[in-house]
Amino acid sequence: MILYFSASGNTEYIAKLLAKELDDECIDMNERIRTNDYTRVFSKKPFVICTPVYVCDMPTFVREYIKRLPFRGNRKVYYVFTSGGYAGMSGTTAKKLTVRKNMIYMGHAELTMPSNHIVSNAYPPTEPDECRRRISDSSGRISGIAYAIKHGEKLTARHVYLFEKLVILPFNPIWVRYMQPSKDFRTTDKCVGCGKCSRVCPINNIQMIEKRPVWGERCAHCMACILGCPFEAIEYADITPCKDKYNIRKYVSLKDI
Ligand SMILES: Cc1cc2nc3c(=O)[nH]c(=O)nc-3n(C[C@H](O)[C@H](O)[C@H](O)COP(=O)(O)O)c2cc1C
């Protein structure tokens, strides 16, 4: 069973390719996370958890969800991380999480995809040609990853050095606590009040009031709202108006997989 969370489609694309290759079912965790749905998951085949990397680690809300979710059947868990090129401590966190659940950590793969973190000037947007190259290169790695999973082999990824962990350990919570304000999100006159932003927010942080989204304070900066808006009617401060609203659906169709 493949379980995935995805805000702008990168991880969804990878998860669906993997599910096809493994002839396995694929579950979108977004709705489950949003609705606090902890219905147990059962699989005869190994579990594969696919998630983006946020601030050099697994997204907190994905980690918290996996921690509480009852897994039944197969005890092996693989992880596939998509990032803009640096997965940091995601593998270390995944291993700890899995062992604590009395399950078997089977390693992880790191796939470099287009960066979707458009609300920060710290991360430059990925140019369209580079987006195409990353999507194509990562797709090309799927059959190798699926082969390892089918044959019960462990996945291996880059070694994370102690000094990296020592930097990330304080950096991640400080960034998450202070660098992700939601007050700078706003809608433009392109907004038709469809409410999609509210429905895709994994942590229920967007309320529709008088047909306009209002952001609460718990934002995870996942980009699901701003990059999922069908009218590109959401902006963040003066950082995003001139930036492309990246979504993998501009490059590939997820329906045909
Ligand atoms: C809040 C946030 C933090 C991110 N931090 C990192 C990071 O530390 N390293 C990195 O390489 N990419 C980072 N990214 C980029 C995403 O991991 C990457 O674009 C991912 O493929 C997005 O997946 P999705 O389209 O399934 O949501 C970050 C993105 C967001 C939204």
PDB file of C-alpha atoms and ligand atoms in Angstrom:
ATOM      1  CA  MET A   1       0.000   0.000   0.000  1.00  0.00           C
ATOM      2  CA  ILE A   2       1.264   3.418  -0.977  1.00  0.00           C
ATOM      3  CA  LEU A   3       0.278   6.325   1.278  1.00  0.00           C
ATOM      4  CA  TYR A   4       1.080   9.837   0.133  1.00  0.00           C
ATOM      5  CA  PHE A   5       0.697  13.473   1.007  1.00  0.00           C
ATOM      6  CA  SER A   6       1.173  16.048  -1.727  1.00  0.00           C
ATOM      7  CA  ALA A   7       0.494  19.791  -1.959  1.00  0.00           C
ATOM      8  CA  SER A   8       1.507  20.673  -5.515  1.00  0.00           C
ATOM      9  CA  GLY A   9       1.418  17.199  -7.063  1.00  0.00           C
ATOM     10  CA  ASN A  10       5.095  16.145  -7.097  1.00  0.00           C
ATOM     11  CA  THR A  11       4.655  13.446  -4.498  1.00  0.00           C
ATOM     12  CA  GLU A  12       1.262  12.423  -5.854  1.00  0.00           C
ATOM     13  CA  TYR A  13       2.821  11.847  -9.265  1.00  0.00           C
ATOM     14  CA  ILE A  14       5.647   9.762  -7.826  1.00  0.00           C
ATOM     15  CA  ALA A  15       3.266   7.775  -5.585  1.00  0.00           C
ATOM     16  CA  LYS A  16       0.961   6.984  -8.501  1.00  0.00           C
ATOM     17  CA  LEU A  17       3.828   5.871 -10.745  1.00  0.00           C
ATOM     18  CA  LEU A  18       5.078   3.652  -7.948  1.00  0.00           C
ATOM     19  CA  ALA A  19       1.601   2.202  -7.323  1.00  0.00           C
ATOM     20  CA  LYS A  20       1.292   1.369 -11.004  1.00  0.00           C
ATOM     21  CA  GLU A  21       4.704  -0.270 -11.103  1.00  0.00           C
ATOM     22  CA  LEU A  22       3.995  -2.251  -7.922  1.00  0.00           C
ATOM     23  CA  ASP A  23       0.399  -3.004  -8.904  1.00  0.00           C
ATOM     24  CA  ASP A  24      -0.605  -1.753  -5.467  1.00  0.00           C
ATOM     25  CA  GLU A  25      -3.244   0.586  -4.095  1.00  0.00           C
ATOM     26  CA  CYS A  26      -2.523   4.253  -3.485  1.00  0.00           C
ATOM     27  CA  ILE A  27      -4.095   6.286  -0.672  1.00  0.00           C
ATOM     28  CA  ASP A  28      -4.120  10.090  -0.488  1.00  0.00           C
ATOM     29  CA  MET A  29      -3.507  11.031   3.153  1.00  0.00           C
ATOM     30  CA  ASN A  30      -4.611  14.663   2.744  1.00  0.00           C
ATOM     31  CA  GLU A  31      -8.303  14.077   3.434  1.00  0.00           C
ATOM     32  CA  ARG A  32      -7.499  11.640   6.232  1.00  0.00           C
ATOM     33  CA  ILE A  33      -5.139  14.128   7.901  1.00  0.00           C
ATOM     34  CA  ARG A  34      -7.645  16.956   7.462  1.00  0.00           C
ATOM     35  CA  THR A  35     -10.515  15.011   8.974  1.00  0.00           C
ATOM     36  CA  ASN A  36      -8.479  13.278  11.689  1.00  0.00           C
ATOM     37  CA  ASP A  37      -9.362   9.951  10.141  1.00  0.00           C
ATOM     38  CA  TYR A  38      -7.305   7.304  11.898  1.00  0.00           C
ATOM     39  CA  THR A  39      -9.057   4.289  10.401  1.00  0.00           C
ATOM     40  CA  ARG A  40      -6.475   1.515  10.384  1.00  0.00           C
ATOM     41  CA  VAL A  41      -4.715   0.638   7.136  1.00  0.00           C
ATOM     42  CA  PHE A  42      -4.185  -2.994   6.143  1.00  0.00           C
ATOM     43  CA  SER A  43      -1.791  -4.302   3.515  1.00  0.00           C
ATOM     44  CA  LYS A  44      -0.344  -7.670   2.613  1.00  0.00           C
ATOM     45  CA  LYS A  45       2.421  -5.911   0.692  1.00  0.00           C
ATOM     46  CA  PRO A  46       4.966  -3.559   2.331  1.00  0.00           C
ATOM     47  CA  PHE A  47       3.802  -0.028   3.105  1.00  0.00           C
ATOM     48  CA  VAL A  48       5.373   2.806   1.108  1.00  0.00           C
ATOM     49  CA  ILE A  49       5.026   6.312   2.537  1.00  0.00           C
ATOM     50  CA  CYS A  50       5.599   9.135   0.068  1.00  0.00           C
ATOM     51  CA  THR A  51       5.912  12.689   1.313  1.00  0.00           C
ATOM     52  CA  PRO A  52       7.576  15.991   0.439  1.00  0.00           C
ATOM     53  CA  VAL A  53      10.460  17.344   2.520  1.00  0.00           C
ATOM     54  CA  TYR A  54       9.745  20.487   4.561  1.00  0.00           C
ATOM     55  CA  VAL A  55      12.626  22.418   6.087  1.00  0.00           C
ATOM     56  CA  CYS A  56      15.090  19.520   5.828  1.00  0.00           C
ATOM     57  CA  ASP A  57      12.735  17.015   7.470  1.00  0.00           C
ATOM     58  CA  MET A  58       9.406  15.212   7.148  1.00  0.00           C
ATOM     59  CA  PRO A  59       6.459  17.633   7.444  1.00  0.00           C
ATOM     60  CA  THR A  60       5.395  17.752  11.086  1.00  0.00           C
ATOM     61  CA  PHE A  61       1.729  17.036  10.344  1.00  0.00           C
ATOM     62  CA  VAL A  62       2.611  13.966   8.222  1.00  0.00           C
ATOM     63  CA  ARG A  63       4.924  12.677  10.945  1.00  0.00           C
ATOM     64  CA  GLU A  64       2.245  13.177  13.616  1.00  0.00           C
ATOM     65  CA  TYR A  65      -0.355  11.444  11.458  1.00  0.00           C
ATOM     66  CA  ILE A  66       1.833   8.411  10.731  1.00  0.00           C
ATOM     67  CA  LYS A  67       2.721   8.194  14.414  1.00  0.00           C
ATOM     68  CA  ARG A  68      -0.930   7.647  15.382  1.00  0.00           C
ATOM     69  CA  LEU A  69      -2.139   5.670  12.361  1.00  0.00           C
ATOM     70  CA  PRO A  70      -2.661   1.932  13.070  1.00  0.00           C
ATOM     71  CA  PHE A  71      -0.869  -0.228  10.482  1.00  0.00           C
ATOM     72  CA  ARG A  72      -1.980  -3.840  10.081  1.00  0.00           C
ATOM     73  CA  GLY A  73      -0.689  -6.731   7.985  1.00  0.00           C
ATOM     74  CA  ASN A  74       2.802  -6.325   6.540  1.00  0.00           C
ATOM     75  CA  ARG A  75       5.364  -4.889   9.006  1.00  0.00           C
ATOM     76  CA  LYS A  76       7.794  -3.429   6.455  1.00  0.00           C
ATOM     77  CA  VAL A  77       7.780   0.307   5.675  1.00  0.00           C
ATOM     78  CA  TYR A  78       9.595   2.086   2.835  1.00  0.00           C
ATOM     79  CA  TYR A  79       9.712   5.861   2.409  1.00  0.00           C
ATOM     80  CA  VAL A  80      10.033   7.973  -0.727  1.00  0.00           C
ATOM     81  CA  PHE A  81      10.788  11.675  -0.249  1.00  0.00           C
ATOM     82  CA  THR A  82      10.428  14.340  -2.890  1.00  0.00           C
ATOM     83  CA  SER A  83      12.331  17.571  -2.376  1.00  0.00           C
ATOM     84  CA  GLY A  84      13.919  20.433  -4.219  1.00  0.00           C
ATOM     85  CA  GLY A  85      17.255  18.669  -3.780  1.00  0.00           C
ATOM     86  CA  TYR A  86      17.963  18.386  -0.063  1.00  0.00           C
ATOM     87  CA  ALA A  87      16.084  15.864   2.086  1.00  0.00           C
ATOM     88  CA  GLY A  88      18.172  16.527   5.217  1.00  0.00           C
ATOM     89  CA  MET A  89      17.031  14.472   8.200  1.00  0.00           C
ATOM     90  CA  SER A  90      13.874  13.012   6.650  1.00  0.00           C
ATOM     91  CA  GLY A  91      15.325   9.492   6.565  1.00  0.00           C
ATOM     92  CA  THR A  92      16.522   9.676  10.171  1.00  0.00           C
ATOM     93  CA  THR A  93      13.088  10.836  11.306  1.00  0.00           C
ATOM     94  CA  ALA A  94      11.347   8.148   9.237  1.00  0.00           C
ATOM     95  CA  LYS A  95      13.508   5.429  10.753  1.00  0.00           C
ATOM     96  CA  LYS A  96      12.825   6.603  14.304  1.00  0.00           C
ATOM     97  CA  LEU A  97       9.102   6.837  13.594  1.00  0.00           C
ATOM     98  CA  THR A  98       8.969   3.340  12.111  1.00  0.00           C
ATOM     99  CA  VAL A  99      10.971   1.651  14.847  1.00  0.00           C
ATOM    100  CA  ARG A 100       8.753   3.302  17.502  1.00  0.00           C
ATOM    101  CA  LYS A 101       5.756   1.706  15.801  1.00  0.00           C
ATOM    102  CA  ASN A 102       7.432  -1.693  16.086  1.00  0.00           C
ATOM    103  CA  MET A 103       7.648  -1.879  12.326  1.00  0.00           C
ATOM    104  CA  ILE A 104      10.608  -2.606  10.067  1.00  0.00           C
ATOM    105  CA  TYR A 105      12.316   0.376   8.425  1.00  0.00           C
ATOM    106  CA  MET A 106      13.277  -0.626   4.891  1.00  0.00           C
ATOM    107  CA  GLY A 107      15.130   2.571   3.988  1.00  0.00           C
ATOM    108  CA  HIS A 108      14.170   5.494   1.831  1.00  0.00           C
ATOM    109  CA  ALA A 109      14.678   7.060  -1.582  1.00  0.00           C
ATOM    110  CA  GLU A 110      15.152  10.774  -2.237  1.00  0.00           C
ATOM    111  CA  LEU A 111      13.861  12.208  -5.485  1.00  0.00           C
ATOM    112  CA  THR A 112      14.683  15.738  -6.614  1.00  0.00           C
ATOM    113  CA  MET A 113      11.613  17.448  -8.028  1.00  0.00           C
ATOM    114  CA  PRO A 114      10.772  21.079  -8.807  1.00  0.00           C
ATOM    115  CA  SER A 115      10.779  23.234  -5.695  1.00  0.00           C
ATOM    116  CA  ASN A 116       7.327  24.471  -4.736  1.00  0.00           C
ATOM    117  CA  HIS A 117       8.311  26.744  -1.862  1.00  0.00           C
ATOM    118  CA  ILE A 118       7.326  29.935  -3.643  1.00  0.00           C
ATOM    119  CA  VAL A 119       6.552  32.092  -0.594  1.00  0.00           C
ATOM    120  CA  SER A 120      10.172  32.458   0.432  1.00  0.00           C
ATOM    121  CA  ASN A 121      12.845  34.375  -1.395  1.00  0.00           C
ATOM    122  CA  ALA A 122      15.368  32.010   0.171  1.00  0.00           C
ATOM    123  CA  TYR A 123      14.504  29.307  -2.397  1.00  0.00           C
ATOM    124  CA  PRO A 124      14.699  30.349  -6.047  1.00  0.00           C
ATOM    125  CA  PRO A 125      11.883  28.937  -8.201  1.00  0.00           C
ATOM    126  CA  THR A 126      12.846  26.065 -10.486  1.00  0.00           C
ATOM    127  CA  GLU A 127      12.980  27.161 -14.139  1.00  0.00           C
ATOM    128  CA  PRO A 128      10.550  25.365 -16.507  1.00  0.00           C
ATOM    129  CA  ASP A 129      13.274  23.418 -18.372  1.00  0.00           C
ATOM    130  CA  GLU A 130      14.748  22.295 -15.079  1.00  0.00           C
ATOM    131  CA  CYS A 131      11.253  21.310 -13.861  1.00  0.00           C
ATOM    132  CA  ARG A 132      10.856  19.062 -16.921  1.00  0.00           C
ATOM    133  CA  ARG A 133      14.307  17.554 -16.389  1.00  0.00           C
ATOM    134  CA  ARG A 134      13.701  16.803 -12.695  1.00  0.00           C
ATOM    135  CA  ILE A 135      10.280  15.280 -13.340  1.00  0.00           C
ATOM    136  CA  SER A 136      11.696  13.109 -16.099  1.00  0.00           C
ATOM    137  CA  ASP A 137      14.797  12.030 -14.112  1.00  0.00           C
ATOM    138  CA  SER A 138      12.714  11.158 -11.057  1.00  0.00           C
ATOM    139  CA  SER A 139      10.187   9.194 -13.146  1.00  0.00           C
ATOM    140  CA  GLY A 140      13.128   7.267 -14.549  1.00  0.00           C
ATOM    141  CA  ARG A 141      14.100   6.133 -11.062  1.00  0.00           C
ATOM    142  CA  ILE A 142      10.695   4.650 -10.213  1.00  0.00           C
ATOM    143  CA  SER A 143      11.223   1.214 -11.742  1.00  0.00           C
ATOM    144  CA  GLY A 144      14.489   0.753  -9.787  1.00  0.00           C
ATOM    145  CA  ILE A 145      12.775   1.707  -6.538  1.00  0.00           C
ATOM    146  CA  ALA A 146       9.833  -0.590  -7.319  1.00  0.00           C
ATOM    147  CA  TYR A 147      12.223  -3.434  -8.149  1.00  0.00           C
ATOM    148  CA  ALA A 148      13.893  -3.115  -4.728  1.00  0.00           C
ATOM    149  CA  ILE A 149      10.524  -3.035  -2.943  1.00  0.00           C
ATOM    150  CA  LYS A 150       9.201  -6.045  -4.876  1.00  0.00           C
ATOM    151  CA  HIS A 151      12.314  -8.043  -4.020  1.00  0.00           C
ATOM    152  CA  GLY A 152      12.381  -7.064  -0.344  1.00  0.00           C
ATOM    153  CA  GLU A 153      15.639  -5.134  -0.716  1.00  0.00           C
ATOM    154  CA  LYS A 154      16.398  -2.097   1.435  1.00  0.00           C
ATOM    155  CA  LEU A 155      16.504   1.330  -0.182  1.00  0.00           C
ATOM    156  CA  THR A 156      19.634   3.347   0.368  1.00  0.00           C
ATOM    157  CA  ALA A 157      20.163   7.094   0.170  1.00  0.00           C
ATOM    158  CA  ARG A 158      22.894   9.624   0.857  1.00  0.00           C
ATOM    159  CA  HIS A 159      24.521   9.468   4.300  1.00  0.00           C
ATOM    160  CA  VAL A 160      23.551  12.377   6.549  1.00  0.00           C
ATOM    161  CA  TYR A 161      26.524  13.650   8.522  1.00  0.00           C
ATOM    162  CA  LEU A 162      26.387  14.507  12.211  1.00  0.00           C
ATOM    163  CA  PHE A 163      27.125  18.186  11.555  1.00  0.00           C
ATOM    164  CA  GLU A 164      24.068  18.380   9.274  1.00  0.00           C
ATOM    165  CA  LYS A 165      21.875  16.915  12.003  1.00  0.00           C
ATOM    166  CA  LEU A 166      23.328  19.364  14.532  1.00  0.00           C
ATOM    167  CA  VAL A 167      22.347  22.265  12.279  1.00  0.00           C
ATOM    168  CA  ILE A 168      18.918  20.925  11.273  1.00  0.00           C
ATOM    169  CA  LEU A 169      17.801  19.923  14.787  1.00  0.00           C
ATOM    170  CA  PRO A 170      17.435  23.533  16.027  1.00  0.00           C
ATOM    171  CA  PHE A 171      16.935  25.085  12.558  1.00  0.00           C
ATOM    172  CA  ASN A 172      13.771  23.143  11.681  1.00  0.00           C
ATOM    173  CA  PRO A 173      11.650  24.029  14.742  1.00  0.00           C
ATOM    174  CA  ILE A 174      12.818  27.654  14.713  1.00  0.00           C
ATOM    175  CA  TRP A 175      11.929  28.037  11.014  1.00  0.00           C
ATOM    176  CA  VAL A 176       8.581  26.281  11.482  1.00  0.00           C
ATOM    177  CA  ARG A 177       7.775  28.423  14.545  1.00  0.00           C
ATOM    178  CA  TYR A 178       8.827  31.859  13.292  1.00  0.00           C
ATOM    179  CA  MET A 179       9.232  31.820   9.511  1.00  0.00           C
ATOM    180  CA  GLN A 180       5.840  30.529   8.396  1.00  0.00           C
ATOM    181  CA  PRO A 181       3.312  33.259   9.161  1.00  0.00           C
ATOM    182  CA  SER A 182      -0.016  33.002   7.377  1.00  0.00           C
ATOM    183  CA  LYS A 183      -0.984  36.661   7.725  1.00  0.00           C
ATOM    184  CA  ASP A 184       0.640  37.506   4.387  1.00  0.00           C
ATOM    185  CA  PHE A 185      -1.682  35.258   2.342  1.00  0.00           C
ATOM    186  CA  ARG A 186      -4.380  37.195   0.483  1.00  0.00           C
ATOM    187  CA  THR A 187      -6.717  36.792  -2.447  1.00  0.00           C
ATOM    188  CA  THR A 188      -6.841  38.970  -5.526  1.00  0.00           C
ATOM    189  CA  ASP A 189      -9.933  39.954  -7.508  1.00  0.00           C
ATOM    190  CA  LYS A 190      -9.528  36.683  -9.469  1.00  0.00           C
ATOM    191  CA  CYS A 191     -10.998  34.867  -6.433  1.00  0.00           C
ATOM    192  CA  VAL A 192     -14.488  33.495  -7.098  1.00  0.00           C
ATOM    193  CA  GLY A 193     -14.960  32.079  -3.605  1.00  0.00           C
ATOM    194  CA  CYS A 194     -14.981  28.439  -4.756  1.00  0.00           C
ATOM    195  CA  GLY A 195     -13.465  27.314  -1.436  1.00  0.00           C
ATOM    196  CA  LYS A 196     -10.965  24.863  -2.924  1.00  0.00           C
ATOM    197  CA  CYS A 197      -8.155  26.411  -0.843  1.00  0.00           C
ATOM    198  CA  SER A 198     -10.109  25.648   2.301  1.00  0.00           C
ATOM    199  CA  ARG A 199     -10.816  22.067   1.216  1.00  0.00           C
ATOM    200  CA  VAL A 200      -7.187  21.234   0.369  1.00  0.00           C
ATOM    201  CA  CYS A 201      -5.595  22.674   3.511  1.00  0.00           C
ATOM    202  CA  PRO A 202      -4.329  19.560   5.336  1.00  0.00           C
ATOM    203  CA  ILE A 203      -4.503  21.184   8.736  1.00  0.00           C
ATOM    204  CA  ASN A 204      -7.861  22.926   8.367  1.00  0.00           C
ATOM    205  CA  ASN A 205      -6.372  26.364   8.688  1.00  0.00           C
ATOM    206  CA  ILE A 206      -8.536  28.132   6.099  1.00  0.00           C
ATOM    207  CA  GLN A 207     -12.120  29.153   6.803  1.00  0.00           C
ATOM    208  CA  MET A 208     -14.425  30.545   4.123  1.00  0.00           C
ATOM    209  CA  ILE A 209     -16.029  33.714   5.445  1.00  0.00           C
ATOM    210  CA  GLU A 210     -18.380  35.614   3.133  1.00  0.00           C
ATOM    211  CA  LYS A 211     -17.031  33.598   0.194  1.00  0.00           C
ATOM    212  CA  ARG A 212     -13.427  34.575   0.878  1.00  0.00           C
ATOM    213  CA  PRO A 213     -10.685  32.464   2.500  1.00  0.00           C
ATOM    214  CA  VAL A 214      -9.417  33.569   5.884  1.00  0.00           C
ATOM    215  CA  TRP A 215      -6.177  32.006   7.073  1.00  0.00           C
ATOM    216  CA  GLY A 216      -5.789  30.977  10.705  1.00  0.00           C
ATOM    217  CA  GLU A 217      -2.503  30.991  12.568  1.00  0.00           C
ATOM    218  CA  ARG A 218      -1.445  27.338  12.317  1.00  0.00           C
ATOM    219  CA  CYS A 219      -0.164  27.437   8.718  1.00  0.00           C
ATOM    220  CA  ALA A 220       2.305  24.706   7.660  1.00  0.00           C
ATOM    221  CA  HIS A 221       3.273  26.673   4.525  1.00  0.00           C
ATOM    222  CA  CYS A 222       2.650  23.534   2.477  1.00  0.00           C
ATOM    223  CA  MET A 223       1.530  25.611  -0.561  1.00  0.00           C
ATOM    224  CA  ALA A 224      -1.583  23.491  -1.200  1.00  0.00           C
ATOM    225  CA  CYS A 225      -3.799  26.613  -1.218  1.00  0.00           C
ATOM    226  CA  ILE A 226      -1.691  28.975  -3.301  1.00  0.00           C
ATOM    227  CA  LEU A 227      -0.555  26.329  -5.797  1.00  0.00           C
ATOM    228  CA  GLY A 228      -3.880  24.498  -5.945  1.00  0.00           C
ATOM    229  CA  CYS A 229      -6.052  27.551  -6.647  1.00  0.00           C
ATOM    230  CA  PRO A 230      -7.641  26.988 -10.085  1.00  0.00           C
ATOM    231  CA  PHE A 231      -7.732  30.761 -10.681  1.00  0.00           C
ATOM    232  CA  GLU A 232      -4.240  31.580  -9.339  1.00  0.00           C
ATOM    233  CA  ALA A 233      -6.055  34.070  -7.130  1.00  0.00           C
ATOM    234  CA  ILE A 234      -3.875  33.702  -4.032  1.00  0.00           C
ATOM    235  CA  GLU A 235      -0.711  35.704  -3.398  1.00  0.00           C
ATOM    236  CA  TYR A 236       1.741  35.929  -0.525  1.00  0.00           C
ATOM    237  CA  ALA A 237       2.993  39.395   0.473  1.00  0.00           C
ATOM    238  CA  ASP A 238       4.834  40.978  -2.453  1.00  0.00           C
ATOM    239  CA  ILE A 239       6.879  37.809  -2.988  1.00  0.00           C
ATOM    240  CA  THR A 240       4.620  35.737  -5.247  1.00  0.00           C
ATOM    241  CA  PRO A 241       2.829  38.056  -7.721  1.00  0.00           C
ATOM    242  CA  CYS A 242       5.642  37.785 -10.250  1.00  0.00           C
ATOM    243  CA  LYS A 243       6.336  34.080  -9.582  1.00  0.00           C
ATOM    244  CA  ASP A 244       4.900  31.119 -11.469  1.00  0.00           C
ATOM    245  CA  LYS A 245       2.347  29.235  -9.372  1.00  0.00           C
ATOM    246  CA  TYR A 246       4.055  25.874  -9.789  1.00  0.00           C
ATOM    247  CA  ASN A 247       1.909  22.779  -9.958  1.00  0.00           C
ATOM    248  CA  ILE A 248       3.045  19.527 -11.558  1.00  0.00           C
ATOM    249  CA  ARG A 249      -0.235  19.424 -13.504  1.00  0.00           C
ATOM    250  CA  LYS A 250       1.211  22.177 -15.712  1.00  0.00           C
ATOM    251  CA  TYR A 251       3.766  19.593 -16.898  1.00  0.00           C
ATOM    252  CA  VAL A 252       2.119  16.159 -16.688  1.00  0.00           C
ATOM    253  CA  SER A 253      -1.362  14.730 -16.329  1.00  0.00           C
ATOM    254  CA  LEU A 254      -1.963  12.796 -13.136  1.00  0.00           C
ATOM    255  CA  LYS A 255      -5.204  11.351 -14.475  1.00  0.00           C
ATOM    256  CA  ASP A 256      -3.548   9.142 -17.093  1.00  0.00           C
ATOM    257  CA  ILE A 257      -1.399   7.210 -14.633  1.00  0.00           C
TER     258      ILE A 257
HETATM  259  C1  LIG B   1       7.438  24.508   3.633  1.00  0.00           C
HETATM  260  C2  LIG B   1       8.344  23.882   2.616  1.00  0.00           C
HETATM  261  C3  LIG B   1       9.635  23.574   2.955  1.00  0.00           C
HETATM  262  C4  LIG B   1      10.488  22.965   2.026  1.00  0.00           C
HETATM  263  N1  LIG B   1      11.744  22.610   2.427  1.00  0.00           N
HETATM  264  C5  LIG B   1      12.552  21.981   1.561  1.00  0.00           C
HETATM  265  C6  LIG B   1      13.863  21.563   1.970  1.00  0.00           C
HETATM  266  O1  LIG B   1      14.250  21.689   3.122  1.00  0.00           O
HETATM  267  N2  LIG B   1      14.659  20.976   1.047  1.00  0.00           N
HETATM  268  C7  LIG B   1      14.250  20.808  -0.254  1.00  0.00           C
HETATM  269  O2  LIG B   1      15.035  20.302  -1.051  1.00  0.00           O
HETATM  270  N3  LIG B   1      13.008  21.153  -0.669  1.00  0.00           N
HETATM  271  C8  LIG B   1      12.158  21.734   0.201  1.00  0.00           C
HETATM  272  N4  LIG B   1      10.883  22.085  -0.198  1.00  0.00           N
HETATM  273  C9  LIG B   1      10.434  21.744  -1.563  1.00  0.00           C
HETATM  274  C10 LIG B   1       9.518  20.514  -1.586  1.00  0.00           C
HETATM  275  O3  LIG B   1      10.006  19.498  -0.750  1.00  0.00           O
HETATM  276  C11 LIG B   1       9.385  19.914  -3.002  1.00  0.00           C
HETATM  277  O4  LIG B   1       9.082  20.875  -3.951  1.00  0.00           O
HETATM  278  C12 LIG B   1       8.347  18.781  -3.000  1.00  0.00           C
HETATM  279  O5  LIG B   1       8.571  17.968  -4.116  1.00  0.00           O
HETATM  280  C13 LIG B   1       6.917  19.273  -3.041  1.00  0.00           C
HETATM  281  O6  LIG B   1       6.057  18.145  -3.097  1.00  0.00           O
HETATM  282  P1  LIG B   1       4.506  18.213  -3.445  1.00  0.00           P
HETATM  283  O7  LIG B   1       4.379  18.830  -4.812  1.00  0.00           O
HETATM  284  O8  LIG B   1       4.083  16.800  -3.434  1.00  0.00           O
HETATM  285  O9  LIG B   1       3.837  19.021  -2.398  1.00  0.00           O
HETATM  286  C14 LIG B   1      10.033  22.700   0.705  1.00  0.00           C
HETATM  287  C15 LIG B   1       8.715  23.032   0.362  1.00  0.00           C
HETATM  288  C16 LIG B   1       7.882  23.615   1.297  1.00  0.00           C
HETATM  289  C17 LIG B   1       6.461  23.929   0.903  1.00  0.00           C
END
